[in-house]
Tab-separated table of C-alpha atoms and ligand atoms in Angstrom:
chain	number	residue	atom	x	y	z
A	110	UNK	CA	124.567	87.930	91.052
A	111	UNK	CA	121.593	89.818	92.484
A	112	UNK	CA	120.578	90.543	96.054
A	113	UNK	CA	117.271	91.961	97.261
A	114	UNK	CA	118.260	94.320	100.077
A	115	UNK	CA	115.676	96.953	99.148
A	116	UNK	CA	112.637	97.096	96.874
A	117	UNK	CA	114.651	99.772	95.056
A	118	UNK	CA	117.170	97.084	94.006
A	119	UNK	CA	114.497	95.917	91.549
A	120	UNK	CA	113.413	97.492	88.271
A	121	UNK	CA	109.720	97.804	87.403
A	122	UNK	CA	109.881	94.835	84.961
A	123	UNK	CA	111.670	92.745	87.598
A	124	UNK	CA	108.981	93.529	90.184
A	125	UNK	CA	106.289	92.660	87.627
A	126	UNK	CA	108.065	89.389	86.933
A	127	UNK	CA	108.383	88.546	90.662
A	128	UNK	CA	104.637	89.130	91.088
A	129	UNK	CA	103.895	86.990	88.049
A	130	UNK	CA	106.232	84.213	89.275
A	131	UNK	CA	104.575	84.304	92.724
A	132	UNK	CA	101.292	83.444	91.003
A	133	UNK	CA	102.822	80.703	88.851
A	134	UNK	CA	104.672	79.181	91.827
A	135	UNK	CA	101.462	79.266	93.886
A	136	UNK	CA	99.823	76.970	91.323
A	137	UNK	CA	102.909	74.763	91.004
A	138	UNK	CA	103.496	74.403	94.758
A	139	UNK	CA	99.803	73.771	95.464
A	140	UNK	CA	99.649	71.086	92.776
A	141	UNK	CA	102.812	69.435	94.093
A	142	UNK	CA	104.881	70.217	91.002
A	143	UNK	CA	107.197	73.130	91.798
A	144	UNK	CA	110.295	73.591	89.613
A	145	UNK	CA	113.593	72.364	91.140
A	146	UNK	CA	115.060	75.881	90.969
A	147	UNK	CA	117.212	75.397	94.095
A	148	UNK	CA	118.349	71.820	93.520
A	149	UNK	CA	121.769	71.359	95.127
A	150	UNK	CA	121.641	74.785	96.789
A	151	UNK	CA	121.855	75.574	100.480
A	152	UNK	CA	120.005	78.641	101.759
A	153	UNK	CA	121.120	80.072	105.113
A	154	UNK	CA	118.605	81.986	107.199
A	155	UNK	CA	120.411	84.337	109.575
A	156	UNK	CA	117.825	85.805	111.955
A	157	UNK	CA	118.534	88.373	114.678
A	158	UNK	CA	114.808	88.813	115.464
A	159	UNK	CA	111.836	86.460	115.933
A	160	UNK	CA	109.728	85.390	112.959
A	161	UNK	CA	106.822	83.055	112.333
A	162	UNK	CA	105.895	83.689	108.708
A	163	UNK	CA	109.080	84.870	107.028
A	164	UNK	CA	111.329	82.213	108.511
A	165	UNK	CA	108.929	79.354	107.860
A	166	UNK	CA	107.951	80.510	104.375
A	167	UNK	CA	111.600	80.844	103.294
A	168	UNK	CA	112.500	77.456	104.780
A	169	UNK	CA	109.517	75.764	103.136
A	170	UNK	CA	110.057	77.585	99.818
A	171	UNK	CA	113.672	76.365	99.813
A	172	UNK	CA	112.553	72.772	100.404
A	173	UNK	CA	109.740	72.961	97.813
A	174	UNK	CA	112.226	74.232	95.204
A	175	UNK	CA	114.588	71.325	95.901
A	176	UNK	CA	117.160	73.104	98.102
A	177	UNK	CA	118.196	72.748	101.730
A	178	UNK	CA	117.661	75.450	104.379
A	179	UNK	CA	119.985	76.043	107.335
A	180	UNK	CA	118.555	78.229	110.122
A	181	UNK	CA	121.114	80.345	111.953
A	182	UNK	CA	119.839	82.126	115.036
A	183	UNK	CA	122.136	85.119	115.402
A	184	UNK	CA	121.941	84.703	119.190
A	185	UNK	CA	123.799	81.388	118.839
A	186	UNK	CA	126.530	82.689	116.549
A	187	UNK	CA	129.921	84.159	117.479
A	188	UNK	CA	128.430	87.482	116.331
A	189	UNK	CA	127.093	87.821	119.876
A	190	UNK	CA	130.651	87.500	121.207
A	191	UNK	CA	131.998	90.252	118.990
A	192	UNK	CA	132.942	88.512	115.732
A	193	UNK	CA	132.499	91.170	113.035
A	194	UNK	CA	129.721	90.818	110.444
A	195	UNK	CA	132.290	90.923	107.648
A	196	UNK	CA	134.204	87.929	109.054
A	197	UNK	CA	130.949	86.024	109.604
A	198	UNK	CA	129.921	86.863	106.034
A	199	UNK	CA	133.188	85.603	104.534
A	200	UNK	CA	132.866	82.266	106.316
A	201	UNK	CA	129.127	81.799	105.581
A	202	UNK	CA	129.729	82.697	101.938
A	203	UNK	CA	132.029	79.692	101.696
A	204	UNK	CA	129.301	77.322	102.893
A	205	UNK	CA	126.036	78.749	101.592
A	206	UNK	CA	124.596	79.625	98.168
A	207	UNK	CA	122.074	82.245	99.325
A	208	UNK	CA	121.755	84.179	102.609
A	209	UNK	CA	118.352	85.339	103.878
A	210	UNK	CA	118.819	87.831	106.701
A	211	UNK	CA	116.495	89.388	109.296
A	212	UNK	CA	118.474	92.045	111.096
A	213	UNK	CA	118.242	95.138	113.272
A	214	UNK	CA	120.332	97.313	110.976
A	215	UNK	CA	120.130	97.525	107.185
A	216	UNK	CA	123.914	98.031	107.270
A	217	UNK	CA	124.329	94.420	108.449
A	218	UNK	CA	122.728	93.245	105.202
A	219	UNK	CA	124.972	95.521	103.147
A	220	UNK	CA	128.008	94.015	104.908
A	221	UNK	CA	126.729	90.463	104.449
A	222	UNK	CA	126.250	91.034	100.713
A	223	UNK	CA	129.602	92.774	100.310
A	224	UNK	CA	131.702	90.195	102.127
A	225	UNK	CA	129.911	86.876	101.515
A	226	UNK	CA	130.060	86.999	97.715
A	227	UNK	CA	126.564	85.449	97.782
A	228	UNK	CA	123.127	86.875	97.001
A	229	UNK	CA	121.456	88.224	100.133
A	230	UNK	CA	117.700	88.588	100.637
A	231	UNK	CA	116.398	91.099	103.190
A	232	UNK	CA	113.887	89.269	105.387
A	233	UNK	CA	113.195	92.519	107.357
A	234	UNK	CA	115.464	95.215	108.700
A	235	UNK	CA	114.934	98.533	110.479
A	236	UNK	CA	114.586	100.158	107.051
A	237	UNK	CA	112.647	97.728	104.846
A	238	UNK	CA	110.708	94.493	104.413
A	239	UNK	CA	111.005	93.950	100.659
A	240	UNK	CA	109.879	90.328	100.388
A	241	UNK	CA	106.747	91.208	102.369
A	242	UNK	CA	105.904	93.773	99.730
A	243	UNK	CA	106.642	91.414	96.822
A	244	UNK	CA	104.065	88.949	98.138
A	245	UNK	CA	101.677	91.739	99.194
A	246	UNK	CA	101.656	93.235	95.691
A	247	UNK	CA	100.861	89.738	94.432
A	248	UNK	CA	97.994	89.505	96.948
A	249	UNK	CA	96.609	92.890	95.841
A	250	UNK	CA	96.841	91.890	92.172
A	251	UNK	CA	95.124	88.592	92.950
A	252	UNK	CA	92.266	90.447	94.681
A	253	UNK	CA	91.898	93.420	92.356
A	254	UNK	CA	93.201	92.092	89.019
A	255	UNK	CA	95.763	94.871	88.554
A	256	UNK	CA	97.937	97.341	90.480
A	257	UNK	CA	98.363	100.404	88.310
A	258	UNK	CA	96.051	103.225	89.339
A	259	UNK	CA	94.915	101.575	92.587
A	260	UNK	CA	95.259	103.451	95.875
A	261	UNK	CA	96.684	101.738	98.943
A	262	UNK	CA	96.444	103.613	102.225
A	263	UNK	CA	98.858	102.555	104.947
A	264	UNK	CA	97.517	103.600	108.365
A	265	UNK	CA	99.770	103.879	111.411
A	266	UNK	CA	103.547	103.840	111.841
A	267	UNK	CA	105.747	104.963	108.935
A	268	UNK	CA	107.934	101.899	109.492
A	269	UNK	CA	109.957	99.368	107.457
A	270	UNK	CA	106.801	97.916	105.841
A	271	UNK	CA	105.520	101.372	104.849
A	272	UNK	CA	108.935	102.243	103.375
A	273	UNK	CA	108.962	99.157	101.161
A	274	UNK	CA	105.293	99.689	100.244
A	275	UNK	CA	106.064	103.209	98.986
A	276	UNK	CA	108.869	101.832	96.817
A	277	UNK	CA	106.641	98.974	95.623
A	278	UNK	CA	103.893	101.418	94.646
A	279	UNK	CA	106.438	103.535	92.807
A	280	UNK	CA	107.630	100.532	90.757
A	281	UNK	CA	104.150	99.326	89.865
A	282	UNK	CA	102.193	102.558	89.355
A	283	UNK	CA	100.069	101.983	92.486
A	284	UNK	CA	99.310	105.107	94.544
A	285	UNK	CA	100.384	104.876	98.189
A	286	UNK	CA	99.250	107.211	100.971
A	287	UNK	CA	100.760	106.850	104.424
A	288	UNK	CA	98.474	108.246	107.160
A	289	UNK	CA	100.601	108.646	110.281
A	290	UNK	CA	100.992	110.935	113.299
A	291	UNK	CA	103.653	113.634	113.316
A	292	UNK	CA	107.061	112.193	114.124
A	293	UNK	CA	106.246	108.742	112.708
A	294	UNK	CA	106.684	109.411	108.989
A	295	UNK	CA	108.348	106.946	106.588
A	296	UNK	CA	112.110	107.304	106.140
A	297	UNK	CA	112.831	110.578	104.296
A	298	UNK	CA	115.547	109.200	101.995
A	299	UNK	CA	113.394	106.229	101.013
A	300	UNK	CA	110.409	108.547	100.412
A	301	UNK	CA	112.558	110.731	98.120
A	302	UNK	CA	113.816	107.643	96.270
A	303	UNK	CA	110.237	106.379	95.892
A	304	UNK	CA	109.120	109.781	94.572
A	305	UNK	CA	111.827	109.738	91.910
A	306	UNK	CA	110.839	106.205	90.832
A	307	UNK	CA	107.165	107.234	90.849
A	308	UNK	CA	107.872	109.989	88.367
A	309	UNK	CA	108.321	107.214	85.775
A	310	UNK	CA	105.363	105.009	86.736
A	311	UNK	CA	102.878	107.789	87.509
A	312	UNK	CA	102.203	106.533	91.046
A	313	UNK	CA	101.096	109.233	93.492
A	314	UNK	CA	102.797	108.988	96.880
A	315	UNK	CA	101.914	111.074	99.873
A	316	UNK	CA	102.105	111.323	103.655
A	317	UNK	CA	99.037	112.704	105.435
A	318	UNK	CA	97.793	113.028	109.024
A	319	UNK	CA	94.067	112.263	108.695
A	320	UNK	CA	93.347	108.527	108.309
A	321	UNK	CA	89.598	109.065	107.677
A	322	UNK	CA	90.163	111.439	104.794
A	323	UNK	CA	92.889	109.170	103.411
A	324	UNK	CA	90.798	105.982	103.262
A	325	UNK	CA	87.833	107.657	101.511
A	326	UNK	CA	89.188	106.648	98.085
A	327	UNK	CA	91.149	103.550	99.155
A	328	UNK	CA	91.175	100.282	97.249
A	329	UNK	CA	93.388	98.789	99.957
A	330	UNK	CA	93.692	99.733	103.640
A	331	UNK	CA	96.943	98.361	105.092
A	332	UNK	CA	98.127	98.428	108.679
A	333	UNK	CA	100.987	97.066	110.755
A	334	UNK	CA	102.002	97.025	114.413
A	335	UNK	CA	102.480	100.274	116.338
A	336	UNK	CA	105.578	98.886	118.059
A	337	UNK	CA	108.019	97.228	115.688
A	338	UNK	CA	110.747	94.859	116.815
A	339	UNK	CA	113.469	97.086	118.226
A	340	UNK	CA	111.058	99.886	119.263
A	341	UNK	CA	109.880	98.221	122.498
A	342	UNK	CA	111.347	100.917	124.768
A	343	UNK	CA	108.958	103.469	123.156
A	344	UNK	CA	105.849	101.363	123.755
A	345	UNK	CA	103.907	103.772	125.994
A	346	UNK	CA	104.684	106.834	123.894
A	347	UNK	CA	103.616	104.987	120.774
A	348	UNK	CA	100.328	103.747	122.260
A	349	UNK	CA	99.358	107.373	122.861
A	350	UNK	CA	100.600	108.611	119.489
A	351	UNK	CA	98.688	106.010	117.421
A	352	UNK	CA	95.408	106.020	119.365
A	353	UNK	CA	93.514	107.637	116.469
A	354	UNK	CA	95.064	105.354	113.844
A	355	UNK	CA	93.207	102.121	114.536
A	356	UNK	CA	91.812	100.198	111.576
A	357	UNK	CA	88.420	99.453	113.097
A	358	UNK	CA	84.799	99.757	112.029
A	359	UNK	CA	84.784	103.539	112.593
A	360	UNK	CA	87.622	104.053	110.111
A	361	UNK	CA	86.341	101.410	107.675
A	362	UNK	CA	82.944	103.168	107.500
A	363	UNK	CA	84.819	106.019	105.822
A	364	UNK	CA	86.337	103.657	103.201
A	365	UNK	CA	84.645	102.311	100.060
A	366	UNK	CA	82.767	99.034	100.654
A	367	UNK	CA	84.966	97.232	98.127
A	368	UNK	CA	88.228	98.167	99.861
A	369	UNK	CA	90.282	95.229	101.092
A	370	UNK	CA	92.111	95.224	104.423
A	371	UNK	CA	95.676	93.988	104.753
A	372	UNK	CA	97.973	93.366	107.710
A	373	UNK	CA	101.440	91.844	107.361
A	374	UNK	CA	100.894	90.172	110.781
A	375	UNK	CA	101.455	89.537	113.639
A	376	UNK	CA	98.292	91.502	114.545
A	377	UNK	CA	97.426	93.062	117.875
A	378	UNK	CA	93.643	93.010	118.093
A	379	UNK	CA	92.286	96.100	119.810
A	380	UNK	CA	95.385	98.163	118.962
A	381	UNK	CA	96.244	98.775	115.281
A	382	UNK	CA	93.302	96.641	114.089
A	383	UNK	CA	90.084	95.351	115.639
A	384	UNK	CA	89.054	91.705	115.674
A	385	UNK	CA	85.885	92.307	113.619
A	386	UNK	CA	87.863	93.948	110.810
A	387	UNK	CA	90.723	91.421	110.819
A	388	UNK	CA	88.224	88.549	110.695
A	389	UNK	CA	85.687	90.400	108.545
A	390	UNK	CA	84.716	90.118	104.871
A	391	UNK	CA	87.099	92.841	103.706
A	392	UNK	CA	90.195	91.261	105.270
A	393	UNK	CA	92.638	89.386	103.040
A	394	UNK	CA	95.232	89.085	105.845
A	395	UNK	CA	95.121	85.280	105.970
A	396	UNK	CA	95.533	84.853	102.240
A	397	UNK	CA	98.244	87.524	102.443
A	398	UNK	CA	100.008	85.340	105.027
A	399	UNK	CA	99.830	82.243	102.815
A	400	UNK	CA	101.083	84.191	99.821
A	401	UNK	CA	104.341	84.936	101.646
A	402	UNK	CA	105.356	81.376	100.746
A	403	UNK	CA	105.002	82.083	97.031
A	404	UNK	CA	106.701	85.475	97.272
A	405	UNK	CA	109.581	83.796	99.122
A	406	UNK	CA	109.826	81.135	96.415
A	407	UNK	CA	109.824	83.772	93.657
A	408	UNK	CA	112.484	85.804	95.504
A	409	UNK	CA	114.741	82.756	95.995
A	410	UNK	CA	114.286	81.756	92.345
A	411	UNK	CA	115.184	85.324	91.289
A	412	UNK	CA	118.417	85.617	93.305
A	413	UNK	CA	119.635	82.102	92.558
A	414	UNK	CA	119.253	82.157	88.797
A	415	UNK	CA	122.228	83.111	86.646
A	416	UNK	CA	121.700	86.741	85.604
B	300	LIG	N1	104.953	89.411	108.276
B	300	LIG	C1	106.065	88.935	108.853
B	300	LIG	O1	107.202	89.274	108.471
B	300	LIG	O2	105.833	88.052	109.855
B	300	LIG	P1	106.935	87.329	110.773
B	300	LIG	O3	107.534	88.378	111.667
B	300	LIG	O4	106.210	86.265	111.493
B	300	LIG	O5	108.004	86.777	109.856
B	301	LIG	N1	107.044	96.488	111.355
B	301	LIG	C1	107.071	95.191	111.979
B	301	LIG	C2	106.836	94.115	110.970
B	301	LIG	C3	106.764	92.725	111.520
B	301	LIG	C4	106.582	91.707	110.463
B	301	LIG	C5	108.382	94.998	112.714
B	301	LIG	O1	109.430	95.404	112.195
B	301	LIG	O2	108.377	94.439	113.813
């Protein structure tokens, strides 16, 4: 039984296979002939935070693959009245075949996996967003034809998405540079883990301050919100800290013309990205959003098959 709590739970061949399956499932789902990989299975979606894309793509992927989704808003569970995660996990494990969880703390996912006896998929935590990166690597491969040797520059907050991107680059041989202000670096333990994985794949990983210098050689410029879910109390401080980290036409003038622009969405136009860039010819954000469905399908197929 396999869970996906972190990108680091996957080997390089497994990540390659998930990217390949995302592409195959895209064709199969679009042509109306997806495989019934989840027939007879019930997938529970336990969400502590809002979601448009991840929730809907996992629910639809479950249905397309012949399974049944059950959405569980954490705010409506006894969790909010003090029932421990481990008790919740034991009960849900008796009902469900797979648990997809969006949580504040990565530890909640660890507990869910430990006590449910079911595969758990991380649908975003404070530490990582692994299924976002599975579908994003597929989107980059779709646009550029390959991953190895490319350079993706993540501009802004060294958050959950940047952490998973570093690990994803390390597994696939794609260089990742995070350009962020001081105090907003990616998680140190995850960066160290990514560095050790990168030693095998040859990916170069670095954290820099200057976004302009960083994007000069970029194949992909990636950004995300300045204020992640859970960081709302730091909003004003963050607005000041990230002022020089906007992906707008000034920054994109410093990047190669062929660079693509990615955003995991939701986007805040005028903050981390400008409208002209998000809607412009270099943006693949909308295709990236659609591809979350195929990454979700590949992830569900992966955790529900007998290993
Ligand atoms: N990209 C992403 O995870 O979007 P949602 O928050 O809408 O799920
Ligand atoms: N870093 C963002 C991603 C949203 C999809 C957050 O955690 O809110």
